Structure formats: structure tokens, C-alpha cells
PDB file of C-alpha atoms and ligand atoms in Angstrom:
ATOM      1  CA  MET A   1       0.000   0.000   0.000  1.00 83.00           C
ATOM      2  CA  THR A   2       1.390   3.453  -0.910  1.00 91.00           C
ATOM      3  CA  THR A   3       0.326   5.777   1.853  1.00 96.00           C
ATOM      4  CA  TYR A   4      -0.665   9.331   1.113  1.00 98.00           C
ATOM      5  CA  ARG A   5       2.479  10.542   2.843  1.00 98.00           C
ATOM      6  CA  SER A   6       4.891   8.759   0.532  1.00 98.00           C
ATOM      7  CA  ALA A   7       3.004   9.937  -2.579  1.00 98.00           C
ATOM      8  CA  TRP A   8       2.987  13.486  -1.144  1.00 98.00           C
ATOM      9  CA  GLN A   9       6.750  13.268  -0.515  1.00 98.00           C
ATOM     10  CA  GLN A  10       7.346  12.299  -4.151  1.00 97.00           C
ATOM     11  CA  ALA A  11       5.000  14.987  -5.458  1.00 98.00           C
ATOM     12  CA  LEU A  12       6.828  17.780  -3.609  1.00 98.00           C
ATOM     13  CA  TYR A  13      10.425  16.591  -3.341  1.00 97.00           C
ATOM     14  CA  GLY A  14      10.921  13.616  -5.705  1.00 97.00           C
ATOM     15  CA  PRO A  15      12.494  14.027  -9.153  1.00 95.00           C
ATOM     16  CA  GLY A  16      10.418  16.680 -10.933  1.00 92.00           C
ATOM     17  CA  GLY A  17       8.667  17.447  -7.645  1.00 96.00           C
ATOM     18  CA  PHE A  18       7.005  20.798  -7.058  1.00 97.00           C
ATOM     19  CA  TYR A  19       9.749  22.239  -4.817  1.00 96.00           C
ATOM     20  CA  ARG A  20      12.476  20.985  -7.160  1.00 95.00           C
ATOM     21  CA  ARG A  21      11.232  23.479  -9.749  1.00 93.00           C
ATOM     22  CA  GLU A  22       9.123  26.184  -8.215  1.00 92.00           C
ATOM     23  CA  ARG A  23       9.635  29.335  -6.170  1.00 90.00           C
ATOM     24  CA  PRO A  24       7.170  29.630  -3.253  1.00 89.00           C
ATOM     25  CA  ALA A  25       6.412  33.322  -3.962  1.00 89.00           C
ATOM     26  CA  ALA A  26       4.969  32.375  -7.364  1.00 88.00           C
ATOM     27  CA  HIS A  27       2.297  30.221  -5.723  1.00 87.00           C
ATOM     28  CA  PHE A  28       1.365  31.579  -2.309  1.00 88.00           C
ATOM     29  CA  ARG A  29       1.975  34.509  -0.024  1.00 93.00           C
ATOM     30  CA  THR A  30       3.730  34.046   3.295  1.00 96.00           C
ATOM     31  CA  SER A  31       4.420  36.726   5.939  1.00 97.00           C
ATOM     32  CA  VAL A  32       7.848  37.089   4.387  1.00 97.00           C
ATOM     33  CA  HIS A  33       6.281  38.080   1.066  1.00 96.00           C
ATOM     34  CA  ALA A  34       3.592  40.232   2.680  1.00 96.00           C
ATOM     35  CA  SER A  35       5.941  42.794   4.228  1.00 97.00           C
ATOM     36  CA  GLU A  36       9.507  43.562   5.261  1.00 98.00           C
ATOM     37  CA  LEU A  37       7.985  44.539   8.606  1.00 98.00           C
ATOM     38  CA  PHE A  38       7.911  40.816   9.350  1.00 98.00           C
ATOM     39  CA  GLY A  39      11.669  40.378   8.872  1.00 98.00           C
ATOM     40  CA  GLN A  40      12.367  43.583  10.777  1.00 98.00           C
ATOM     41  CA  ALA A  41      10.362  42.193  13.715  1.00 98.00           C
ATOM     42  CA  ILE A  42      12.292  38.906  13.516  1.00 98.00           C
ATOM     43  CA  ALA A  43      15.502  40.971  13.636  1.00 98.00           C
ATOM     44  CA  ARG A  44      14.270  42.660  16.837  1.00 98.00           C
ATOM     45  CA  LEU A  45      13.452  39.226  18.261  1.00 98.00           C
ATOM     46  CA  ALA A  46      16.992  38.055  17.416  1.00 98.00           C
ATOM     47  CA  ARG A  47      18.431  41.006  19.346  1.00 98.00           C
ATOM     48  CA  GLN A  48      16.079  40.358  22.261  1.00 97.00           C
ATOM     49  CA  VAL A  49      17.333  36.782  22.577  1.00 96.00           C
ATOM     50  CA  GLY A  50      20.948  37.931  22.183  1.00 96.00           C
ATOM     51  CA  ALA A  51      21.440  36.381  18.733  1.00 97.00           C
ATOM     52  CA  ASP A  52      23.606  37.888  16.003  1.00 96.00           C
ATOM     53  CA  GLN A  53      23.073  34.936  13.689  1.00 98.00           C
ATOM     54  CA  VAL A  54      19.813  33.611  12.253  1.00 98.00           C
ATOM     55  CA  THR A  55      19.367  30.250  10.543  1.00 98.00           C
ATOM     56  CA  ASP A  56      16.369  30.245   8.205  1.00 98.00           C
ATOM     57  CA  ILE A  57      15.155  26.693   7.550  1.00 98.00           C
ATOM     58  CA  GLY A  58      13.049  26.229   4.418  1.00 98.00           C
ATOM     59  CA  ALA A  59      14.254  29.636   3.274  1.00 98.00           C
ATOM     60  CA  GLY A  60      12.533  29.562  -0.133  1.00 96.00           C
ATOM     61  CA  SER A  61      14.126  32.299  -2.261  1.00 95.00           C
ATOM     62  CA  GLY A  62      15.813  33.858   0.765  1.00 97.00           C
ATOM     63  CA  GLU A  63      13.511  36.867   1.120  1.00 97.00           C
ATOM     64  CA  LEU A  64      13.625  36.799   4.941  1.00 98.00           C
ATOM     65  CA  GLY A  65      17.423  36.567   4.958  1.00 98.00           C
ATOM     66  CA  ARG A  66      17.716  39.677   2.778  1.00 98.00           C
ATOM     67  CA  VAL A  67      15.775  41.748   5.314  1.00 98.00           C
ATOM     68  CA  LEU A  68      17.724  40.286   8.250  1.00 98.00           C
ATOM     69  CA  ARG A  69      21.090  41.029   6.610  1.00 98.00           C
ATOM     70  CA  ALA A  70      19.985  44.597   5.986  1.00 98.00           C
ATOM     71  CA  GLU A  71      19.322  44.750   9.744  1.00 98.00           C
ATOM     72  CA  GLY A  72      22.940  43.737  10.409  1.00 98.00           C
ATOM     73  CA  LEU A  73      22.448  40.038  11.224  1.00 98.00           C
ATOM     74  CA  LYS A  74      24.390  37.084   9.865  1.00 98.00           C
ATOM     75  CA  VAL A  75      22.053  34.665   8.115  1.00 98.00           C
ATOM     76  CA  LEU A  76      22.357  31.058   7.057  1.00 98.00           C
ATOM     77  CA  ASP A  77      19.671  30.026   4.571  1.00 98.00           C
ATOM     78  CA  ILE A  78      18.839  26.324   4.530  1.00 98.00           C
ATOM     79  CA  GLU A  79      16.976  24.903   1.557  1.00 97.00           C
ATOM     80  CA  LEU A  80      16.491  21.444   0.086  1.00 95.00           C
ATOM     81  CA  ASP A  81      19.792  19.572  -0.174  1.00 90.00           C
ATOM     82  CA  ASP A  82      21.622  22.038   2.095  1.00 97.00           C
ATOM     83  CA  GLU A  83      23.094  20.364   5.116  1.00 96.00           C
ATOM     84  CA  LEU A  84      21.775  21.578   8.448  1.00 97.00           C
ATOM     85  CA  PRO A  85      24.833  22.169  10.711  1.00 98.00           C
ATOM     86  CA  ASP A  86      25.196  19.693  13.597  1.00 98.00           C
ATOM     87  CA  GLN A  87      25.333  22.615  16.011  1.00 97.00           C
ATOM     88  CA  LEU A  88      23.083  25.640  15.844  1.00 98.00           C
ATOM     89  CA  THR A  89      23.303  28.821  17.884  1.00 97.00           C
ATOM     90  CA  GLY A  90      21.443  32.124  17.841  1.00 98.00           C
ATOM     91  CA  LEU A  91      17.946  32.292  16.410  1.00 98.00           C
ATOM     92  CA  VAL A  92      16.649  29.478  14.224  1.00 98.00           C
ATOM     93  CA  VAL A  93      13.485  30.286  12.277  1.00 98.00           C
ATOM     94  CA  ALA A  94      11.295  28.070  10.103  1.00 98.00           C
ATOM     95  CA  ASN A  95       8.486  30.068   8.521  1.00 98.00           C
ATOM     96  CA  GLU A  96       5.902  27.840   6.823  1.00 98.00           C
ATOM     97  CA  TRP A  97       8.298  24.902   6.595  1.00 98.00           C
ATOM     98  CA  LEU A  98       6.575  22.257   8.720  1.00 98.00           C
ATOM     99  CA  ASP A  99       3.220  22.426   6.884  1.00 98.00           C
ATOM    100  CA  ASN A 100       5.109  21.251   3.792  1.00 98.00           C
ATOM    101  CA  ILE A 101       6.548  18.199   5.520  1.00 98.00           C
ATOM    102  CA  PRO A 102       4.397  15.341   4.288  1.00 98.00           C
ATOM    103  CA  CYS A 103       2.590  13.485   7.046  1.00 98.00           C
ATOM    104  CA  GLU A 104       0.404  10.409   7.208  1.00 98.00           C
ATOM    105  CA  LEU A 105      -3.339  10.931   6.898  1.00 98.00           C
ATOM    106  CA  ALA A 106      -5.734   8.686   8.782  1.00 98.00           C
ATOM    107  CA  GLU A 107      -9.476   8.186   8.819  1.00 98.00           C
ATOM    108  CA  TRP A 108     -11.521   6.438  11.508  1.00 98.00           C
ATOM    109  CA  ASP A 109     -13.580   3.585  10.038  1.00 98.00           C
ATOM    110  CA  GLU A 110     -17.125   2.694  11.102  1.00 98.00           C
ATOM    111  CA  ASP A 111     -15.742   0.663  14.011  1.00 98.00           C
ATOM    112  CA  GLY A 112     -13.763   3.657  15.228  1.00 98.00           C
ATOM    113  CA  VAL A 113     -10.420   2.174  14.099  1.00 98.00           C
ATOM    114  CA  PRO A 114      -8.012   4.681  12.486  1.00 98.00           C
ATOM    115  CA  ARG A 115      -6.730   3.595   9.066  1.00 98.00           C
ATOM    116  CA  TYR A 116      -3.999   5.149   6.936  1.00 98.00           C
ATOM    117  CA  LEU A 117      -5.227   6.862   3.801  1.00 98.00           C
ATOM    118  CA  THR A 118      -3.679   5.713   0.557  1.00 98.00           C
ATOM    119  CA  ALA A 119      -2.434   7.902  -2.282  1.00 97.00           C
ATOM    120  CA  GLU A 120      -6.008   7.710  -3.653  1.00 96.00           C
ATOM    121  CA  LEU A 121      -7.352   8.942  -0.297  1.00 96.00           C
ATOM    122  CA  THR A 122      -9.047   5.597   0.344  1.00 97.00           C
ATOM    123  CA  PRO A 123      -8.750   3.798   3.702  1.00 97.00           C
ATOM    124  CA  GLY A 124      -5.893   1.298   3.890  1.00 97.00           C
ATOM    125  CA  ASP A 125      -4.024  -0.468   6.679  1.00 98.00           C
ATOM    126  CA  VAL A 126      -4.801   0.033  10.347  1.00 98.00           C
ATOM    127  CA  VAL A 127      -2.657   2.765  11.938  1.00 98.00           C
ATOM    128  CA  GLU A 128      -0.116   1.292  14.321  1.00 97.00           C
ATOM    129  CA  GLY A 129       3.144   1.858  16.183  1.00 98.00           C
ATOM    130  CA  ASN A 130       4.339   5.407  16.805  1.00 98.00           C
ATOM    131  CA  ASP A 131       1.646   6.849  14.533  1.00 98.00           C
ATOM    132  CA  LEU A 132      -1.046   5.214  16.659  1.00 98.00           C
ATOM    133  CA  ALA A 133       0.632   6.396  19.864  1.00 98.00           C
ATOM    134  CA  TRP A 134       0.704   9.920  18.389  1.00 98.00           C
ATOM    135  CA  LEU A 135      -3.025   9.806  17.589  1.00 98.00           C
ATOM    136  CA  GLN A 136      -3.816   8.492  21.048  1.00 98.00           C
ATOM    137  CA  GLN A 137      -1.923  11.357  22.635  1.00 98.00           C
ATOM    138  CA  TRP A 138      -2.814  14.215  20.291  1.00 98.00           C
ATOM    139  CA  TRP A 139      -5.820  13.676  18.047  1.00 98.00           C
ATOM    140  CA  SER A 140      -8.986  11.692  18.753  1.00 96.00           C
ATOM    141  CA  GLY A 141     -11.755  11.155  16.228  1.00 96.00           C
ATOM    142  CA  GLU A 142     -15.123   9.600  15.500  1.00 97.00           C
ATOM    143  CA  PRO A 143     -16.012   7.292  12.597  1.00 98.00           C
ATOM    144  CA  GLY A 144     -15.626   9.319   9.374  1.00 97.00           C
ATOM    145  CA  ASP A 145     -13.229  11.903  10.871  1.00 98.00           C
ATOM    146  CA  ARG A 146      -9.815  12.474   9.360  1.00 98.00           C
ATOM    147  CA  ALA A 147      -6.540  13.259  11.116  1.00 98.00           C
ATOM    148  CA  GLU A 148      -3.163  14.468   9.909  1.00 98.00           C
ATOM    149  CA  ILE A 149      -0.637  12.582  12.001  1.00 98.00           C
ATOM    150  CA  GLY A 150       1.929  15.135  13.154  1.00 98.00           C
ATOM    151  CA  LEU A 151       4.753  12.726  13.919  1.00 98.00           C
ATOM    152  CA  ALA A 152       6.826  13.588  10.817  1.00 98.00           C
ATOM    153  CA  ARG A 153       6.629  17.294  11.682  1.00 98.00           C
ATOM    154  CA  ASP A 154       7.431  16.622  15.360  1.00 98.00           C
ATOM    155  CA  ASN A 155      10.474  14.569  14.326  1.00 98.00           C
ATOM    156  CA  ALA A 156      11.683  17.191  11.844  1.00 98.00           C
ATOM    157  CA  TRP A 157      11.377  19.905  14.484  1.00 98.00           C
ATOM    158  CA  ALA A 158      12.973  17.756  17.223  1.00 98.00           C
ATOM    159  CA  ASP A 159      15.933  17.237  14.874  1.00 98.00           C
ATOM    160  CA  VAL A 160      16.357  21.028  14.665  1.00 98.00           C
ATOM    161  CA  VAL A 161      15.932  21.635  18.401  1.00 98.00           C
ATOM    162  CA  LYS A 162      18.394  18.895  19.352  1.00 97.00           C
ATOM    163  CA  ARG A 163      21.112  20.707  17.341  1.00 98.00           C
ATOM    164  CA  LEU A 164      20.513  23.965  19.194  1.00 97.00           C
ATOM    165  CA  GLN A 165      23.454  24.550  21.576  1.00 95.00           C
ATOM    166  CA  HIS A 166      22.242  27.839  22.926  1.00 93.00           C
ATOM    167  CA  GLY A 167      19.643  30.150  21.518  1.00 96.00           C
ATOM    168  CA  THR A 168      16.046  30.010  20.375  1.00 98.00           C
ATOM    169  CA  ALA A 169      14.270  27.933  17.752  1.00 98.00           C
ATOM    170  CA  LEU A 170      11.023  29.326  16.365  1.00 98.00           C
ATOM    171  CA  ALA A 171       8.605  27.458  14.102  1.00 98.00           C
ATOM    172  CA  ILE A 172       5.944  29.685  12.537  1.00 98.00           C
ATOM    173  CA  ASP A 173       3.026  28.065  10.786  1.00 98.00           C
ATOM    174  CA  TYR A 174      -0.706  27.768  10.438  1.00 98.00           C
ATOM    175  CA  GLY A 175      -1.984  25.094  12.706  1.00 98.00           C
ATOM    176  CA  HIS A 176      -4.159  23.955  15.561  1.00 98.00           C
ATOM    177  CA  VAL A 177      -3.964  22.707  19.126  1.00 98.00           C
ATOM    178  CA  ALA A 178      -5.876  19.958  20.940  1.00 97.00           C
ATOM    179  CA  ASP A 179      -9.033  22.035  21.541  1.00 94.00           C
ATOM    180  CA  ASP A 180      -9.542  22.969  17.912  1.00 95.00           C
ATOM    181  CA  ARG A 181      -8.456  20.078  15.719  1.00 98.00           C
ATOM    182  CA  PRO A 182     -10.258  20.213  12.362  1.00 97.00           C
ATOM    183  CA  PRO A 183     -12.473  17.070  12.173  1.00 94.00           C
ATOM    184  CA  TYR A 184     -11.937  16.515   8.441  1.00 94.00           C
ATOM    185  CA  GLY A 185      -8.316  17.642   8.212  1.00 93.00           C
ATOM    186  CA  THR A 186      -6.851  20.564   6.295  1.00 98.00           C
ATOM    187  CA  LEU A 187      -5.122  19.013   3.305  1.00 98.00           C
ATOM    188  CA  THR A 188      -5.059  21.443   0.400  1.00 97.00           C
ATOM    189  CA  GLY A 189      -3.111  22.540  -2.674  1.00 97.00           C
ATOM    190  CA  PHE A 190      -1.823  25.873  -3.960  1.00 96.00           C
ATOM    191  CA  ARG A 191      -0.993  26.752  -7.509  1.00 94.00           C
ATOM    192  CA  ALA A 192      -0.241  30.173  -9.001  1.00 91.00           C
ATOM    193  CA  GLY A 193      -1.635  32.024  -6.005  1.00 89.00           C
ATOM    194  CA  ARG A 194      -4.875  30.070  -5.681  1.00 94.00           C
ATOM    195  CA  GLU A 195      -6.071  27.236  -3.522  1.00 95.00           C
ATOM    196  CA  CYS A 196      -6.573  24.093  -5.618  1.00 97.00           C
ATOM    197  CA  GLU A 197      -7.207  20.353  -5.362  1.00 96.00           C
ATOM    198  CA  PRO A 198      -4.086  18.710  -3.902  1.00 97.00           C
ATOM    199  CA  VAL A 199      -3.043  16.740  -6.988  1.00 96.00           C
ATOM    200  CA  LEU A 200      -0.087  14.407  -6.443  1.00 96.00           C
ATOM    201  CA  ASP A 201       1.638  15.048  -9.772  1.00 95.00           C
ATOM    202  CA  GLY A 202       4.098  17.764  -8.742  1.00 96.00           C
ATOM    203  CA  SER A 203       2.002  20.516 -10.340  1.00 96.00           C
ATOM    204  CA  CYS A 204       1.002  22.194  -7.072  1.00 97.00           C
ATOM    205  CA  ASP A 205       2.085  22.777  -3.512  1.00 97.00           C
ATOM    206  CA  ILE A 206       0.450  20.373  -1.049  1.00 97.00           C
ATOM    207  CA  THR A 207       0.094  21.410   2.554  1.00 98.00           C
ATOM    208  CA  ALA A 208      -1.709  20.545   5.771  1.00 98.00           C
ATOM    209  CA  HIS A 209      -1.922  22.583   8.964  1.00 98.00           C
ATOM    210  CA  VAL A 210       0.512  21.755  11.755  1.00 98.00           C
ATOM    211  CA  ALA A 211      -0.384  20.279  15.151  1.00 98.00           C
ATOM    212  CA  LEU A 212       1.444  23.055  17.003  1.00 98.00           C
ATOM    213  CA  ASP A 213       1.123  21.673  20.522  1.00 98.00           C
ATOM    214  CA  SER A 214       2.769  18.332  19.729  1.00 98.00           C
ATOM    215  CA  LEU A 215       5.982  20.101  18.606  1.00 98.00           C
ATOM    216  CA  GLY A 216       6.937  20.450  22.257  1.00 97.00           C
ATOM    217  CA  GLY A 217       7.520  24.202  22.604  1.00 97.00           C
ATOM    218  CA  GLU A 218       5.629  27.229  23.902  1.00 98.00           C
ATOM    219  CA  VAL A 219       2.789  28.119  21.535  1.00 98.00           C
ATOM    220  CA  HIS A 220       1.860  31.791  20.951  1.00 98.00           C
ATOM    221  CA  ASN A 221       0.096  33.523  18.122  1.00 97.00           C
ATOM    222  CA  GLN A 222       1.665  35.753  15.496  1.00 98.00           C
ATOM    223  CA  ARG A 223      -0.555  38.721  16.224  1.00 98.00           C
ATOM    224  CA  ASP A 224       0.465  38.885  19.903  1.00 98.00           C
ATOM    225  CA  MET A 225       4.111  38.248  19.169  1.00 98.00           C
ATOM    226  CA  LEU A 226       4.399  40.826  16.392  1.00 98.00           C
ATOM    227  CA  MET A 227       2.589  43.424  18.478  1.00 98.00           C
ATOM    228  CA  GLN A 228       5.030  42.773  21.332  1.00 98.00           C
ATOM    229  CA  LEU A 229       7.831  43.228  18.823  1.00 98.00           C
ATOM    230  CA  GLY A 230       6.502  46.651  17.884  1.00 98.00           C
ATOM    231  CA  VAL A 231       4.467  45.959  14.730  1.00 98.00           C
ATOM    232  CA  SER A 232       1.476  48.285  14.692  1.00 97.00           C
ATOM    233  CA  ALA A 233      -1.370  48.743  12.224  1.00 98.00           C
ATOM    234  CA  LYS A 234      -2.217  52.171  13.632  1.00 97.00           C
ATOM    235  CA  ARG A 235      -2.864  54.676  10.876  1.00 95.00           C
ATOM    236  CA  PRO A 236      -0.675  57.802  10.864  1.00 96.00           C
ATOM    237  CA  PRO A 237      -2.276  61.064  12.075  1.00 96.00           C
ATOM    238  CA  LEU A 238      -4.083  62.916   9.280  1.00 95.00           C
ATOM    239  CA  GLU A 239      -2.150  66.134  10.051  1.00 95.00           C
ATOM    240  CA  LEU A 240       0.960  64.399   8.686  1.00 96.00           C
ATOM    241  CA  ALA A 241      -0.680  64.347   5.240  1.00 95.00           C
ATOM    242  CA  SER A 242      -0.500  68.154   5.055  1.00 95.00           C
ATOM    243  CA  THR A 243       2.946  68.574   6.651  1.00 97.00           C
ATOM    244  CA  ASP A 244       4.771  65.655   4.950  1.00 96.00           C
ATOM    245  CA  SER A 245       2.650  63.845   2.403  1.00 96.00           C
ATOM    246  CA  ALA A 246       5.413  61.371   1.421  1.00 97.00           C
ATOM    247  CA  ALA A 247       5.904  60.320   5.054  1.00 96.00           C
ATOM    248  CA  TYR A 248       2.120  60.069   5.462  1.00 96.00           C
ATOM    249  CA  LEU A 249       1.769  57.767   2.447  1.00 96.00           C
ATOM    250  CA  ALA A 250       4.692  55.606   3.572  1.00 96.00           C
ATOM    251  CA  ALA A 251       3.219  55.274   7.077  1.00 96.00           C
ATOM    252  CA  LEU A 252      -0.214  54.478   5.642  1.00 96.00           C
ATOM    253  CA  SER A 253       1.219  51.758   3.455  1.00 97.00           C
ATOM    254  CA  ALA A 254       3.185  50.296   6.416  1.00 97.00           C
ATOM    255  CA  ALA A 255      -0.018  50.273   8.488  1.00 98.00           C
ATOM    256  CA  GLY A 256      -1.760  48.318   5.712  1.00 97.00           C
ATOM    257  CA  GLU A 257       1.055  45.771   5.571  1.00 98.00           C
ATOM    258  CA  ALA A 258       1.057  45.459   9.365  1.00 98.00           C
ATOM    259  CA  ALA A 259      -2.706  44.858   9.314  1.00 98.00           C
ATOM    260  CA  GLU A 260      -2.173  41.901   6.983  1.00 98.00           C
ATOM    261  CA  LEU A 261       0.522  40.423   9.245  1.00 98.00           C
ATOM    262  CA  LEU A 262      -1.679  40.896  12.322  1.00 98.00           C
ATOM    263  CA  ASP A 263      -5.040  39.792  10.877  1.00 98.00           C
ATOM    264  CA  PRO A 264      -6.380  37.234  13.411  1.00 98.00           C
ATOM    265  CA  SER A 265      -8.203  35.321  10.689  1.00 97.00           C
ATOM    266  CA  GLY A 266      -5.144  35.272   8.438  1.00 97.00           C
ATOM    267  CA  LEU A 267      -1.410  35.548   9.087  1.00 98.00           C
ATOM    268  CA  GLY A 268      -1.985  36.940  12.590  1.00 98.00           C
ATOM    269  CA  GLY A 269      -3.617  33.640  13.563  1.00 98.00           C
ATOM    270  CA  PHE A 270      -0.467  31.653  12.779  1.00 98.00           C
ATOM    271  CA  GLY A 271       1.269  29.867  15.637  1.00 98.00           C
ATOM    272  CA  TRP A 272       4.756  30.798  16.855  1.00 98.00           C
ATOM    273  CA  VAL A 273       6.267  27.827  18.660  1.00 98.00           C
ATOM    274  CA  PHE A 274       9.401  28.586  20.707  1.00 98.00           C
ATOM    275  CA  SER A 275      12.076  26.300  22.140  1.00 97.00           C
ATOM    276  CA  HIS A 276      14.945  27.829  24.088  1.00 95.00           C
ATOM    277  CA  ARG A 277      18.367  26.454  25.076  1.00 93.00           C
ATOM    278  CA  SER A 278      20.618  28.403  27.421  1.00 87.00           C
TER     279      SER A 278
HETATM  280  C1  SAM B   1       6.171  27.188   2.113  1.00 88.60           C
HETATM  281  S1  SAM B   1       7.816  27.391   1.615  1.00 88.60           S
HETATM  282  C2  SAM B   1       8.291  28.688   2.733  1.00 88.60           C
HETATM  283  C3  SAM B   1       9.404  29.553   2.196  1.00 88.60           C
HETATM  284  C4  SAM B   1       9.812  30.721   3.108  1.00 88.60           C
HETATM  285  N1  SAM B   1      10.213  30.267   4.434  1.00 88.60           N
HETATM  286  C5  SAM B   1       8.701  31.725   3.233  1.00 88.60           C
HETATM  287  O1  SAM B   1       8.239  31.969   4.354  1.00 88.60           O
HETATM  288  O2  SAM B   1       8.286  32.301   2.211  1.00 88.60           O
HETATM  289  C6  SAM B   1       8.589  25.952   2.299  1.00 88.60           C
HETATM  290  C7  SAM B   1      10.039  25.800   1.879  1.00 88.60           C
HETATM  291  O3  SAM B   1      10.627  24.731   2.631  1.00 88.60           O
HETATM  292  C8  SAM B   1      11.572  24.084   1.785  1.00 88.60           C
HETATM  293  N2  SAM B   1      11.879  22.775   2.355  1.00 88.60           N
HETATM  294  C9  SAM B   1      11.112  21.685   2.410  1.00 88.60           C
HETATM  295  N3  SAM B   1      11.742  20.657   3.010  1.00 88.60           N
HETATM  296  C10 SAM B   1      12.967  21.118   3.352  1.00 88.60           C
HETATM  297  C11 SAM B   1      14.093  20.548   4.004  1.00 88.60           C
HETATM  298  N4  SAM B   1      14.090  19.278   4.412  1.00 88.60           N
HETATM  299  N5  SAM B   1      15.164  21.323   4.213  1.00 88.60           N
HETATM  300  C12 SAM B   1      15.170  22.608   3.808  1.00 88.60           C
HETATM  301  N6  SAM B   1      14.154  23.216   3.169  1.00 88.60           N
HETATM  302  C13 SAM B   1      13.057  22.468   2.946  1.00 88.60           C
HETATM  303  C14 SAM B   1      10.866  24.047   0.445  1.00 88.60           C
HETATM  304  O4  SAM B   1      11.758  23.811  -0.623  1.00 88.60           O
HETATM  305  C15 SAM B   1      10.212  25.439   0.410  1.00 88.60           C
HETATM  306  O5  SAM B   1      11.051  26.380  -0.214  1.00 88.60           O
END
């Protein structure tokens, strides 16, 4: 039986896979693409945690790194086929990386037994071993419900955190915690800026939300964290328009970008999961 996860892995990262060819910015918009205010806030976070180096895992086209370097930080971009150093220090960031790590999908059958979904999204073998233990700890369901088993994401993140000698690791992603698991899962595709059917032929991005609480760090939301880091969507005072119209327009545009980053039903609702090592 080919599980959905292995077909998903091939579709994104196998020969001819989506991420072997495509640039993320051409298909979807992350916080990094939405505004440089995001990177500037990450730079302030780096300073707060005493880091002068940032490692950006799943760096895409390196847009975040460009902003961080302009803020005076050293940046190591890690993309597919780059080797993650054995030892990491400073701030390690992974923005929208974990949702692209293929995970097993499971559906509870009419007897309440969770079964892996196949590449055709049909029920297959009974879920067992560590995947079953993960479901028992993190995601319960009724007959007909679907779960996205977070173990592959947990393992990928644990592999990052274990390399951290001293510093902070921060995973930023859309996701859920135990109280609000989506009963039918969140699997979806993106192509050319639009949501689409998740087709397993390498023609689109395929993503599922991340179980944030099982990653093992402190979970916060982007809106709160960015506001604490000084991002504000407050409009500039109207008087500025008559005294310095260029400054007024720039401040208005920054407020619009900040509003997108802080939107509780959009990017602002993303989880920020922190692990620290001192
Ligand atoms: C959704 S994109 C996010 C890009 C960027 N962080 C941003 O916020 O715009 C996910 C990126 O993770 C990369 N990626 C996936 N698996 C990876 C791995 N094992 N190591 C490094 N990068 C990986 C993909 O190639 C892709 O560029």
C-alpha cells in the first residue's frame, strides 16, 4: 500500500517534484512576502534573545534573509539539499516549513479504528506503532473523521531543536492545538496564487496545517508576538498628510502591511512555537 504521505513526498520533493522546480512566492503569499515589517520584527526578536546569527530553515528564495542582513544580522539560509549544521546557535526560524513536511493521513472507520489513507485517499491499513501512539496522545476522532498525524513534523522539528546549543528555535506556521483540531483535516493545494485540489503530480504545492502543541515548545500567536515586537497597524495622524505627504503615504502603506501580518483570521492567527536552550 502506498500511503498518502509517501506519494505526497514524491509529489513535492521527488524528481520533478514541485519544490524541485518552483519558487514559493509564485504560488502563495507568506508573511515574508507580505511585508519587510515581518523580517524587521524577527531581527528585533533576534536582538532580544541575544542572537547575532539567524538560521532560516526552508528559506525559499531567501527573502527573509535579505531583510535580516539589511538589519545587520548574519544569516544562514537552509533549503532542500543544504546540510543543516550539527550545532546551531542564535535564532533558528522556520516560517511555513513544517506544513510542507508530508505526514500520514488517517481516517476512523465505522468501528472507530483509524486507518492510513492511501495515495487515492481511500482507507488502507490500520494505523499502528508510533503513529497510533501519536493519535492516542494528540488527536482523537469519530467514525468518518480524518486526522493528519503530526509525527513527521514533530520529528523534523525535534531534529532542529536537538542541534541547538544555545539560543532560540522558532517554528511559525498555520496550525491547531488539541481544543480545535479540524475534524476533516486541512489538506489542500496551492498553484499560481490560488487554492486548488491537492493533486499528487508535482504541479502544485500540497500542505496541511501543523499540530502546534505536539511540537513540544511554547505556543503563541503571530498577532500577539508581532505586536510585542513593535508591529502596529495604527494609521498615521491625518495632520501628517498636510505637513509631509510622502511620510504620510509611507506610514499608511506600512499600516496596511502590518494589518495583513496581524489579521487574526489570516497571518496573525499563525502559531509561533518557541524552544529555548541556554
Ligand atoms: C512554504 S515554503 C516557505 C518559504 C519561506 N520560508 C517563506 O516563508 O516564504 C517551504 C520551503 O521549505 C523548503 N523545504 C522543504 N523541506 C525542506 C528541508 N528538508 N530542508 C530545507 N528546506 C526544505 C521548500 O523547498 C520550500 O522552499
